[in-house]
Every structure is written in C-alpha cells, then in structure tokens.
GROMACS .gro file of C-alpha atoms in nm:
model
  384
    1UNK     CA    1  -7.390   4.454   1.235
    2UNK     CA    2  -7.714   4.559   1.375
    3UNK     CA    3  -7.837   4.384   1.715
    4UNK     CA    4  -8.174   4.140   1.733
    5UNK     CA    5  -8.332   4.123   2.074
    6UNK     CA    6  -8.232   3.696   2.053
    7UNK     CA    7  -7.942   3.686   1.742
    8UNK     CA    8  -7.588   3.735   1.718
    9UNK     CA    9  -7.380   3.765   1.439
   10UNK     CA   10  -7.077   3.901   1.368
   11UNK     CA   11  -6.943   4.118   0.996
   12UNK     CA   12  -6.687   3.922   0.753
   13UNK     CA   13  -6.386   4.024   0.627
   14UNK     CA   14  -6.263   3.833   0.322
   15UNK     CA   15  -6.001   3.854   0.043
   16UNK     CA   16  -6.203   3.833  -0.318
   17UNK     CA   17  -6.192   3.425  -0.428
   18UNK     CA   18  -6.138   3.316  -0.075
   19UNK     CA   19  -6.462   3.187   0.166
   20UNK     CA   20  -6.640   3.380   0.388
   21UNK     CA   21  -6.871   3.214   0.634
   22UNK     CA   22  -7.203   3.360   0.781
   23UNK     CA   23  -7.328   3.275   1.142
   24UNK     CA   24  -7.672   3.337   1.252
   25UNK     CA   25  -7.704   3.232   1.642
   26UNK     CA   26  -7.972   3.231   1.891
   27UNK     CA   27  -7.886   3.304   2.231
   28UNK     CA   28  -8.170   3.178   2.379
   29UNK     CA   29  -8.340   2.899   2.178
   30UNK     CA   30  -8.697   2.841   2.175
   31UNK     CA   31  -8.732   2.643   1.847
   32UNK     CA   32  -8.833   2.928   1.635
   33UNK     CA   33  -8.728   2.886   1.272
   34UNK     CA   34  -8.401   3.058   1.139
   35UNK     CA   35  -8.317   3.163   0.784
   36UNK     CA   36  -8.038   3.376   0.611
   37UNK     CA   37  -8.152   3.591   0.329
   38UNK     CA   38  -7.929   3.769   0.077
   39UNK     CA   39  -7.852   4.197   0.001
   40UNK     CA   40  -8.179   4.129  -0.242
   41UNK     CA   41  -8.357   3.996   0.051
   42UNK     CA   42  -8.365   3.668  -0.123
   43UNK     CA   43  -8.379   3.335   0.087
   44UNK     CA   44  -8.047   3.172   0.083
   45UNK     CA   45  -8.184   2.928   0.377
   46UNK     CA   46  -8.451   2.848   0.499
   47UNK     CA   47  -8.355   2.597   0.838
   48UNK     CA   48  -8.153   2.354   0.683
   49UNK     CA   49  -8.333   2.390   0.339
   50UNK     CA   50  -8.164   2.609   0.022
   51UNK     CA   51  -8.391   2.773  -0.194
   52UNK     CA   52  -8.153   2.989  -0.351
   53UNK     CA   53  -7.997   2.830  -0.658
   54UNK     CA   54  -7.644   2.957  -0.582
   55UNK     CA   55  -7.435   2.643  -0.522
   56UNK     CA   56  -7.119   2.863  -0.387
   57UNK     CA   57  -7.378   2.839  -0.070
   58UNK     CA   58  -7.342   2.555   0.170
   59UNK     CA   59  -7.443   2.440   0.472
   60UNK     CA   60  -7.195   2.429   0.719
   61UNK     CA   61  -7.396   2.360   1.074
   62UNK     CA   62  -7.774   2.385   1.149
   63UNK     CA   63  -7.970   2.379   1.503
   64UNK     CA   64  -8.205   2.530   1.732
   65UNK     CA   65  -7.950   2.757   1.831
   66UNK     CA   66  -7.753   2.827   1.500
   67UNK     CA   67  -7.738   2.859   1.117
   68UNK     CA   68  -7.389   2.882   0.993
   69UNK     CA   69  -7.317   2.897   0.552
   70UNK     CA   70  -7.013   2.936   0.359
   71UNK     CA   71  -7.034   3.124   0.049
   72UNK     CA   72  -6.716   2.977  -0.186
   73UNK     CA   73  -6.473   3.203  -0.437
   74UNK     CA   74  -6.634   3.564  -0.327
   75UNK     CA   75  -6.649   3.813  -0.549
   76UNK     CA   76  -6.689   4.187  -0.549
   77UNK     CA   77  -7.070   4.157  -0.664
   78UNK     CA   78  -7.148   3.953  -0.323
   79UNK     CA   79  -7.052   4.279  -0.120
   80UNK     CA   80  -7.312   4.383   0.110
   81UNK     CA   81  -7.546   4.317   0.416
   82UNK     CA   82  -7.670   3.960   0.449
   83UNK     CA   83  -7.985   3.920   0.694
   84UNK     CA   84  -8.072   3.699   0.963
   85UNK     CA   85  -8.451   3.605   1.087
   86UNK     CA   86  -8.577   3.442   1.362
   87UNK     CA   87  -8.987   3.386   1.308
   88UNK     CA   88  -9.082   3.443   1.688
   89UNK     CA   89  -9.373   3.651   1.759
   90UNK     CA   90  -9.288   3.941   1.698
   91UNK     CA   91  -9.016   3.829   1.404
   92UNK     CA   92  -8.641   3.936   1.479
   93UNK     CA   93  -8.395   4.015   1.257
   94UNK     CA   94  -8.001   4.118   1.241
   95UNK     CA   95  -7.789   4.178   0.934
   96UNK     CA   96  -7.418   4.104   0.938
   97UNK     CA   97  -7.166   4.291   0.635
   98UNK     CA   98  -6.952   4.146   0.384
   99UNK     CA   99  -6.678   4.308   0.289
  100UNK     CA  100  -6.448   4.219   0.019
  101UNK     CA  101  -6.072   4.281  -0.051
  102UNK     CA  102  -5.894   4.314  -0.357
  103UNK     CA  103  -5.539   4.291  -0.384
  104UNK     CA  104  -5.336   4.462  -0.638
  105UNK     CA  105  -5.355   4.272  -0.979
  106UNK     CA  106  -4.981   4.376  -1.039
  107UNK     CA  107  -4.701   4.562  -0.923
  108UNK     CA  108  -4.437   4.736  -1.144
  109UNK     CA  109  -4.183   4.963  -1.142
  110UNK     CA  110  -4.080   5.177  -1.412
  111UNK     CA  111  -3.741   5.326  -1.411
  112UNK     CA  112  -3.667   5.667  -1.633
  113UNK     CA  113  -3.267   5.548  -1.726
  114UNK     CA  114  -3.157   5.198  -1.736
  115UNK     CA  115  -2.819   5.293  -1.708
  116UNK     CA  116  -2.731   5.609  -1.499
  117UNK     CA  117  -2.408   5.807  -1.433
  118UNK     CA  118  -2.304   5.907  -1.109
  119UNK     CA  119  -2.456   6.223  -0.999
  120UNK     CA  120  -2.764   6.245  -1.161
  121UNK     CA  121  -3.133   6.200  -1.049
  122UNK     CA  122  -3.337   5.932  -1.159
  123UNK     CA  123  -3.738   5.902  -1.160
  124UNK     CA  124  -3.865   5.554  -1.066
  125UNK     CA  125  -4.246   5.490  -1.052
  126UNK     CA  126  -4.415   5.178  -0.927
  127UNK     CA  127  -4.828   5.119  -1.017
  128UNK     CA  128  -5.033   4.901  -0.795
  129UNK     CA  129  -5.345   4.827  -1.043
  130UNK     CA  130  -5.706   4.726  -0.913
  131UNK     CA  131  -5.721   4.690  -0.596
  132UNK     CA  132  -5.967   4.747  -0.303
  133UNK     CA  133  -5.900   4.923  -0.077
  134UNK     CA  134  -5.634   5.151  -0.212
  135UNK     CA  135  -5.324   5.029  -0.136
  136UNK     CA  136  -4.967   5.211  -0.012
  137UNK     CA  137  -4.700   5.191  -0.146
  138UNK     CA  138  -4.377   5.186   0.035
  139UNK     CA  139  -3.994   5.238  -0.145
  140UNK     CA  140  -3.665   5.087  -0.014
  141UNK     CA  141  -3.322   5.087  -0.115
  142UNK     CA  142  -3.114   4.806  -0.005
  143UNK     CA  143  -3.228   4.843   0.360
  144UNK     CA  144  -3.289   5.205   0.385
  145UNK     CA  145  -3.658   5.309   0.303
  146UNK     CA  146  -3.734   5.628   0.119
  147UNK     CA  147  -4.026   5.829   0.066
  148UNK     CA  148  -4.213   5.832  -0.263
  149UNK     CA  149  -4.535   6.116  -0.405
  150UNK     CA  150  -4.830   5.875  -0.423
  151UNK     CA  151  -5.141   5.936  -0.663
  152UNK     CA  152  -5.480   5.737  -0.628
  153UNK     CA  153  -5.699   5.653  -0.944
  154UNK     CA  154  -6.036   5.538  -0.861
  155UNK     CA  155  -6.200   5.293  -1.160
  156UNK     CA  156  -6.530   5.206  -1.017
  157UNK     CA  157  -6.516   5.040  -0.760
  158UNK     CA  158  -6.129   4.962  -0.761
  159UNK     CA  159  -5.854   5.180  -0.716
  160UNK     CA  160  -5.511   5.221  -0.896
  161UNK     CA  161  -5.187   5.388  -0.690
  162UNK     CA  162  -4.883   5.453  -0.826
  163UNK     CA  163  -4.597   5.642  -0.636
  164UNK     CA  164  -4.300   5.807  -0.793
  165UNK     CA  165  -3.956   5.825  -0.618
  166UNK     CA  166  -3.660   6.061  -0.762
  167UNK     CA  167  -3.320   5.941  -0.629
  168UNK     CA  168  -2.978   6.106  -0.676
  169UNK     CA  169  -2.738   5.813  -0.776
  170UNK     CA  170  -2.360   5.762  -0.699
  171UNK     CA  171  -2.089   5.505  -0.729
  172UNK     CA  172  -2.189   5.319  -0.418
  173UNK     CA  173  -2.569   5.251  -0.559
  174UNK     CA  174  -2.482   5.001  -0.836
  175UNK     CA  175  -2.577   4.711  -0.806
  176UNK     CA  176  -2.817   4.789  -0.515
  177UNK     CA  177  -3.187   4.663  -0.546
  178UNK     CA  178  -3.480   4.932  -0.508
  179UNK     CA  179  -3.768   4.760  -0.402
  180UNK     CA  180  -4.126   4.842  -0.438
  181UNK     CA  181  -4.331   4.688  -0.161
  182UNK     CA  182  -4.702   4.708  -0.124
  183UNK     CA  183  -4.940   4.769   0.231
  184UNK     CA  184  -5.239   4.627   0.221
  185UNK     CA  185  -5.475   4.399   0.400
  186UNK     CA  186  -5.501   4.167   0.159
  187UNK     CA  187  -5.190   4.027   0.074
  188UNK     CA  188  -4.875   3.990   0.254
  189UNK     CA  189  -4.506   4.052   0.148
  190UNK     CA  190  -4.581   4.180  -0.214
  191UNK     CA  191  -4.308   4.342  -0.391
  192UNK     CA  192  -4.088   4.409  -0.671
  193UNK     CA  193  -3.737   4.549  -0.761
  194UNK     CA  194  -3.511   4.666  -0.946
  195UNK     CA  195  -3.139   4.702  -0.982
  196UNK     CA  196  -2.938   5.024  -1.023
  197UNK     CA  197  -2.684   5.021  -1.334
  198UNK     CA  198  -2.455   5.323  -1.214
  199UNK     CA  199  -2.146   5.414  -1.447
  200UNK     CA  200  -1.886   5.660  -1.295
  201UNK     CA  201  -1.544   5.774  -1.358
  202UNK     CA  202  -1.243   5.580  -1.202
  203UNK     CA  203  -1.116   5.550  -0.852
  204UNK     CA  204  -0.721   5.546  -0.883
  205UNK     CA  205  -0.460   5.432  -0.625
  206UNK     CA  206  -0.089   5.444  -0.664
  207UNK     CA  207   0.103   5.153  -0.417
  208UNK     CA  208   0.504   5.156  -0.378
  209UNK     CA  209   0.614   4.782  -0.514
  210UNK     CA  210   0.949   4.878  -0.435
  211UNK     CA  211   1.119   4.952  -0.206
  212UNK     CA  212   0.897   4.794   0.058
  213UNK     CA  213   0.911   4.966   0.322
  214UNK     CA  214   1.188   5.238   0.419
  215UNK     CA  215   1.361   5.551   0.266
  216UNK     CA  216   1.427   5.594  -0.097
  217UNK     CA  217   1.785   5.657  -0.102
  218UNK     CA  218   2.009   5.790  -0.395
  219UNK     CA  219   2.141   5.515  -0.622
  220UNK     CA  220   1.813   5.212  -0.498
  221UNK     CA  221   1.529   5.162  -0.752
  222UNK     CA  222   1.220   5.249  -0.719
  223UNK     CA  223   0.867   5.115  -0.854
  224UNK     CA  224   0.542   5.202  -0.900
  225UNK     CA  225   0.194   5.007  -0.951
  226UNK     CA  226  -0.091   5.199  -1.047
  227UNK     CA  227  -0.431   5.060  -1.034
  228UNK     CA  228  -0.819   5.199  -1.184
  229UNK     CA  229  -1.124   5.075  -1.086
  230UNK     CA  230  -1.428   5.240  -1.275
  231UNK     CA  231  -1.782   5.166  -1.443
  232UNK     CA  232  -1.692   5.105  -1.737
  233UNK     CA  233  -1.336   4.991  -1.662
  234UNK     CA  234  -1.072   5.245  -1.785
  235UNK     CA  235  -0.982   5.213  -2.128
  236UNK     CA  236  -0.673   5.499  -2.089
  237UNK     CA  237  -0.402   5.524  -1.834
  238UNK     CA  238  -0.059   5.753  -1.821
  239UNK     CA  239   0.176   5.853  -1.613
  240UNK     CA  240   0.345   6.199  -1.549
  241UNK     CA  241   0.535   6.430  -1.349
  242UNK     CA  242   0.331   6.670  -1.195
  243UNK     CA  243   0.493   7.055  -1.311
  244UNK     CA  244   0.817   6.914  -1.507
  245UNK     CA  245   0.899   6.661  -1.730
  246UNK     CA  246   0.958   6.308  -1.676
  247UNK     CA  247   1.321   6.186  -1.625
  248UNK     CA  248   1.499   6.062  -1.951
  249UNK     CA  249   1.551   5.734  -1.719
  250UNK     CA  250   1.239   5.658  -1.603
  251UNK     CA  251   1.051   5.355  -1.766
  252UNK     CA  252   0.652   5.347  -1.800
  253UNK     CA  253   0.582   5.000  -1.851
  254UNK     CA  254   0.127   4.968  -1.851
  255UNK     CA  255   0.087   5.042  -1.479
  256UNK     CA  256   0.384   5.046  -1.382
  257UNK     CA  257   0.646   5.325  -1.342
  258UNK     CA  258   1.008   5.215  -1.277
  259UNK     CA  259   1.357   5.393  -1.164
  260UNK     CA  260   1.637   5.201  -1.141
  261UNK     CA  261   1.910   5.418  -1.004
  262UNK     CA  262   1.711   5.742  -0.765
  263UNK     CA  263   1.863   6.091  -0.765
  264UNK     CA  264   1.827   6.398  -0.613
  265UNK     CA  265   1.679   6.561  -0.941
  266UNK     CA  266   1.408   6.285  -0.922
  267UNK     CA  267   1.265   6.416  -0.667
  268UNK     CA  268   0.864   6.562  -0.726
  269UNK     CA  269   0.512   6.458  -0.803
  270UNK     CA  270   0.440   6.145  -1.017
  271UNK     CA  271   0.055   6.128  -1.111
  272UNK     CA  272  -0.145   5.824  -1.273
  273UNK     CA  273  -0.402   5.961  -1.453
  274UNK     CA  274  -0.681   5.703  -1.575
  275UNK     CA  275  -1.031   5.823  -1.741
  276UNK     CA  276  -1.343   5.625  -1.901
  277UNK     CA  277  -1.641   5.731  -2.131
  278UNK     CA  278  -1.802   5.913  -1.709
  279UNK     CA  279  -1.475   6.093  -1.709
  280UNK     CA  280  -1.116   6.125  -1.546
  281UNK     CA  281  -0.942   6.101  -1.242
  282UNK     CA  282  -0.558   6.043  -1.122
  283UNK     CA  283  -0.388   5.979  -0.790
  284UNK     CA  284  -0.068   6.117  -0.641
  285UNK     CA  285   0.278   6.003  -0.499
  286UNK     CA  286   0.544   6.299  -0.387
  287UNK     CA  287   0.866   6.145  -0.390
  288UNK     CA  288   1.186   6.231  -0.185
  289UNK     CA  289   1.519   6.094  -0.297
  290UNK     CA  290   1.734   6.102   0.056
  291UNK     CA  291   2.075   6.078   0.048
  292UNK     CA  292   2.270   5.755   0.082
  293UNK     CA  293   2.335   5.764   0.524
  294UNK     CA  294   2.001   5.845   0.556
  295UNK     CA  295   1.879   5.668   0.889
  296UNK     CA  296   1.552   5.820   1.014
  297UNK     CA  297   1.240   5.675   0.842
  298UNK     CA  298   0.972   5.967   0.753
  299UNK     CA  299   0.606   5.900   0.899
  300UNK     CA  300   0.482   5.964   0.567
  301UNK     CA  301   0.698   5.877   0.227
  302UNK     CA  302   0.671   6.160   0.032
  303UNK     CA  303   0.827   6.560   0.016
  304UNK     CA  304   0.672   6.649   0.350
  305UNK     CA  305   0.959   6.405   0.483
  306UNK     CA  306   1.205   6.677   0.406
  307UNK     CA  307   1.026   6.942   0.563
  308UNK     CA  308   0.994   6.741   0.900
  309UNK     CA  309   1.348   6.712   0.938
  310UNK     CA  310   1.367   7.053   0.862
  311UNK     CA  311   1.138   7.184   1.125
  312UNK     CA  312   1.296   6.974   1.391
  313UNK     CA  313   1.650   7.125   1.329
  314UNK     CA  314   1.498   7.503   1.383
  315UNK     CA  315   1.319   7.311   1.700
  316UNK     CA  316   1.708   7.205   1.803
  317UNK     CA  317   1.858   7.546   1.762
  318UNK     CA  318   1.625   7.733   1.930
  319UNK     CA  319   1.668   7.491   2.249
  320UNK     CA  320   2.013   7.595   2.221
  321UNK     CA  321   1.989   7.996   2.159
  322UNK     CA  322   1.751   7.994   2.437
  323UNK     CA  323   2.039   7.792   2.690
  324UNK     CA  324   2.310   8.035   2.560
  325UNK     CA  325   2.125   8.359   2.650
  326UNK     CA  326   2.019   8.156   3.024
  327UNK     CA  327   2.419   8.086   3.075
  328UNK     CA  328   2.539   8.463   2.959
  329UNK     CA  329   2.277   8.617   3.195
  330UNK     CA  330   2.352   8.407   3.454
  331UNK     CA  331   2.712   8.518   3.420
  332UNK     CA  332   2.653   8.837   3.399
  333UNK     CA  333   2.486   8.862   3.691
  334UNK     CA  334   2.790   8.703   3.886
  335UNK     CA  335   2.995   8.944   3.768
  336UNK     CA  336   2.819   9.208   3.927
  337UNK     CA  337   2.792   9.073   4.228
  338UNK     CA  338   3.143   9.008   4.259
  339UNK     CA  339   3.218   9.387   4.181
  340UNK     CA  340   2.986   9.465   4.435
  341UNK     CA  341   3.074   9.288   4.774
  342UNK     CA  342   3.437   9.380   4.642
  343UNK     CA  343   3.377   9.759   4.639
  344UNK     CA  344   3.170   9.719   4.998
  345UNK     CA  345   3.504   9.533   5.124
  346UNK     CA  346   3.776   9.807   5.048
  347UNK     CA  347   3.592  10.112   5.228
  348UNK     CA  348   3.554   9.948   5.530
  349UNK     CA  349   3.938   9.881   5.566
  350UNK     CA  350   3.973  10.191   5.421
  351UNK     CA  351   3.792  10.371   5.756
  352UNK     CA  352   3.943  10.113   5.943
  353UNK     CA  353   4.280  10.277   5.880
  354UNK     CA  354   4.141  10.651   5.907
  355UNK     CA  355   4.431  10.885   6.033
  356UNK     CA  356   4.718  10.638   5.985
  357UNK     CA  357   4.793  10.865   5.639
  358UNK     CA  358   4.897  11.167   5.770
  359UNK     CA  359   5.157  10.995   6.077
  360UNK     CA  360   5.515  11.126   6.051
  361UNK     CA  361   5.633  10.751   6.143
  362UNK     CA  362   5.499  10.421   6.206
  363UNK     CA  363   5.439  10.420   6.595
  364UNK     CA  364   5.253  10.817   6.527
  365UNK     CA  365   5.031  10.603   6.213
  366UNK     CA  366   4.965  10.269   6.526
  367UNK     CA  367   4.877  10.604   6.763
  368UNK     CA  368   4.613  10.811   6.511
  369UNK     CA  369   4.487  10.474   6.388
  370UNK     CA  370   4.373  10.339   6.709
  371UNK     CA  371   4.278  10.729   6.802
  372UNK     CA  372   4.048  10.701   6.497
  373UNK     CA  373   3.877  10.341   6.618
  374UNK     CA  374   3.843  10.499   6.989
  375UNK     CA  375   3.652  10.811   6.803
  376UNK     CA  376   3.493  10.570   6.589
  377UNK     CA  377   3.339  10.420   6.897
  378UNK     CA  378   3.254  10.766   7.058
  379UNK     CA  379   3.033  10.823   6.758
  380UNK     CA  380   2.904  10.491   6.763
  381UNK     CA  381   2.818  10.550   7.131
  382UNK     CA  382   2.706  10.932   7.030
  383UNK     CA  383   2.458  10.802   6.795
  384UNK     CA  384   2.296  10.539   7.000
   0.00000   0.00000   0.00000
C-alpha cells in the first residue's frame, strides 16, 4: 500500500475464485472526483461510472468520501497493484495489492507396500500439486505426528510439495491411519490417509482350564488351552514337551492338551508352538506334579514351586544350627564358671585350716589352727 496525502486504502488477501473488494476513501472530502484504475492503469471506475468492460467489477458503495468495488471469481491473472486517484490540484494517488491464494489442487499419498510385515520400513510420500504459496506438509500417525523430508517444485507461478516419510512398522500399527495434512492459508483442515496393513507372526498364550486354581496333585487331571492370535491367523499349531518326549498318556486334542491321571514323571515343560506365512512363535507352561497331602499353594504354578519349598527348608535348618551352637556355648560357658568359683572356694578353707595337719591330737589341731588365724591376722595387720 503506498500512502496519498487525502486516501486510504488498505491490500487484499483472497483465495483464487473467491471476491476481493477494493476501497478507495477520502479522509477529508472536498468533492474531488475518485476513480480506481487497474495493474494496466486502465479505468475500472470512474465515480460511479464503469468504463472497463469487465463485468466481474461492481459497484459496491460510491460518495464524496469513498469508492468501494468487488471484483467476483479472482484469478491468478488479476494479481497485482490496483490504483486509486483523487483529481485535486495537485492529483493524488495510492495503490492497494492483490494477492491471490491457491490451494493445493490435490493431495495424495503414495505408499511403497500395501501390505507390510512387522519390522520393516516403509516409504510413504504425499504430493500437494499447484498451489500458491507453497504449502507444508505435516504427517501423523494415529495421534502422534512425525516428521517427513519435504521437496518444493516451482511450475510458474505455482508450486508443487511433496514430503516423504519412512516408518518402521510393527504389530501394534495395523490398522492405524497415517494421515497427510496440509498448512496453508488457503484452506483449512485438508487431508488424507491411509491405513497400515501389517502382517506378523503369532502371539501365543497357554491358560490352565483345569484345575482352576490350586496345586496339581498326583492322580487329578490336568488341561490345557492354547490360544494364537496372528496376521494372518495361524494355519499350524502343536504341542510338545520341551527336552523329552511327550507322555504315552497325554491327549492333544486341537488346542487343547489333556492328562487325566498326573504323575511325578509328568513333571517338565509343555510348549504350544503356532507359526503363519511372518513366522513362528510358542508359549510356555512348567508343570509340577505335587504329591497327594500337598497343602501349601505355590505363588507361581510351575517348577520354581519346588524350588521355593526347597529354599525355605535350608532357611529352617539354618535357624536351628545357628540356636544349637547359641545353647552349647552358652553351656559351655557355665561350666567354666562353675569350675571356677569351685576351685576359688576350696583354697580358702584350705588356709583356713593351715597348721591343723601336723597336730598330734584334736585339741593340739583346735590350738595350731586358731594359732594360724591369730598369725593370719598379724600379717594382715603387718601388711596394712
């Protein structure tokens, strides 16, 4: 927009085949004539009169102090600066800019494999043709976006994008939409998609039908379901006994794996093993047949069981060896200090009957012994 000394205008903005509408004011009116001319400088109107053949033109308001037109289903070719005059003495003028949008003429997404196994990487590309400006293109999967490589074609005066997105695939992506959306000022909420076609290999899961819940105890059935879930479904499934053979008695029935009457040589792992044109995959289920008293329920039904029970009985005897060896000290060190306050005891009667030994009879031993207290006290006294 360039700035008259007395007009005002402001530049349009318009999306191609939509209306834009030019404005030529006066701010301060003095009855001077005002006309709009075209890029060519060609008179579109002159006051409220249209020279220009161009009926997409029309009068939309005319005064002293304005000249407003609409120009209809703009194209590209009406692009440019549009001129207002305002004959006063000297003339003014002002020009205001019209700028058109184009938005894409199409939006689509190309994908390199319509079907795609788990694990590999895929190249989708989208291509947003013609527009103006160039337009960006944004990727999304499910709700997550990602980010695409972009190129930009320019074709005269219109531009073509397209943006390419590689995307490693797995189980949990089919069925998910990636969606192609487009930025640009001209349009709103444009966008396409596509939906992933992932195969992969199945997902196996062995439940315990019977018995429900407890220990499985010598003598009680036991059964097995075994179910596969893959892309395409499984076509194969077998059972077996993980690093032997399978019991003589056991019965394979589909899914299903059934003992009727557990034994201690049952006892092992029992795989289901399912596979589909992606591959193969089995689950587990370690069994441990207990014997028929069997009281304690394991946290976990399988041969780890066995070597819980096992750990707490070594927990058990250690408590005890650890209480034995307490007790023995403990009695040992009575004993000694029995044999010690004994030993103390004897030598003092022992002095206490110093010189009572050696008497001839029993009123000479009364005599010496109370002789040796009276020269036990001397020495006391001696010594203090």
């Amino acid at each position: 927009m360039s700035d008259g000394q007395n007009l005002v205008t402001e530049d349009v903005t318009v999306v191609e085949g939509d209306v834009a509408t030019i404005s030529c004011r006066v701010k301060n009116s003095d009855d001077s004539v005002i006309q709009l001319l075209n890029p060519n400088r060609q008179t579109i109107y002159f006051r409220d009169f249209r020279p220009l053949k161009d009926s997409r033109f029309q009068l939309v308001n005319f005064s002293n102090s304005e000249l407003r037109v609409s120009l209809t289903n703009v194209s590209i070719s009406d692009e440019g600066r549009y001129f207002c005059q305002l004959y006063t003495d000297p003339p003014q003028e002002i020009y205001t800019t019209i700028t058109v949008l184009v938005p894409p003429r199409n939006l689509v997404i190309d994908i390199q494999k319509e079907i795609a196994v788990e694990g590999e990487e895929i190249e989708l590309n989208c291509t947003a043709m013609a527009s103006r400006p160039a337009t960006t293109i944004r990727w999304f999967k499910g709700n997550k976006e990602l980010t695409g490589k972009s190129e930009v074609e320019q074709w005269s005066d219109m531009y073509t994008v397209t943006s390419q997105l590689l995307l490693k695939v797995g189980r949990e992506d089919d069925g998910v939409p990636v969606i192609c959306l487009v930025d640009h000022p001209a349009v709103k909420d444009l966008q396409t998609q596509r939906y992933l076609e992932v195969m992969y290999k199945p997902q196996v899961r062995v439940s315990q039908n019977y018995p429900v819940q407890g220990l499985t105890r010598e003598g009680e059935p036991l059964e097995l379901t075994c179910a596969a879930f893959g892309k395409p479904q499984p076509t194969d499934m077998r059972w077996l006994r993980v690093d032997d053979e399978m019991p003589q008695h056991v019965v394979v029935s589909g899914s299903n794996l059934l003992i009727s009457n557990l034994n201690k040589t049952d006892n092992g792992t029992y795989r289901c093993e399912a596979s589909n044109a992606v591959g193969k995959s089995h689950a587990d289920y370690m069994l441990f047949v207990y014997d028929t008293t069997a009281t304690t329920e394991p946290a976990v039904h399988d041969s780890r069981a066995g070597e819980e029970g096992a750990i707490r009985s070594v927990d058990h005897a250690v408590v005890g060896g650890v209480v034995a060896v307490v007790v023995f000290a403990m009695l040992c060190l009575l004993i000694i200090l029995g044999r010690y306050f004994a030993r103390h005891k004897g030598t003092y009667f022992t002095h206490e009957a110093k010189g009572a030994d050696d008497a001839a009879d029993a009123d000479t031993a009364i005599i010496n012994a109370e002789g040796g207290q009276n020269n036990s006290e001397e020495k006391k006294e001696y010594f203090i």
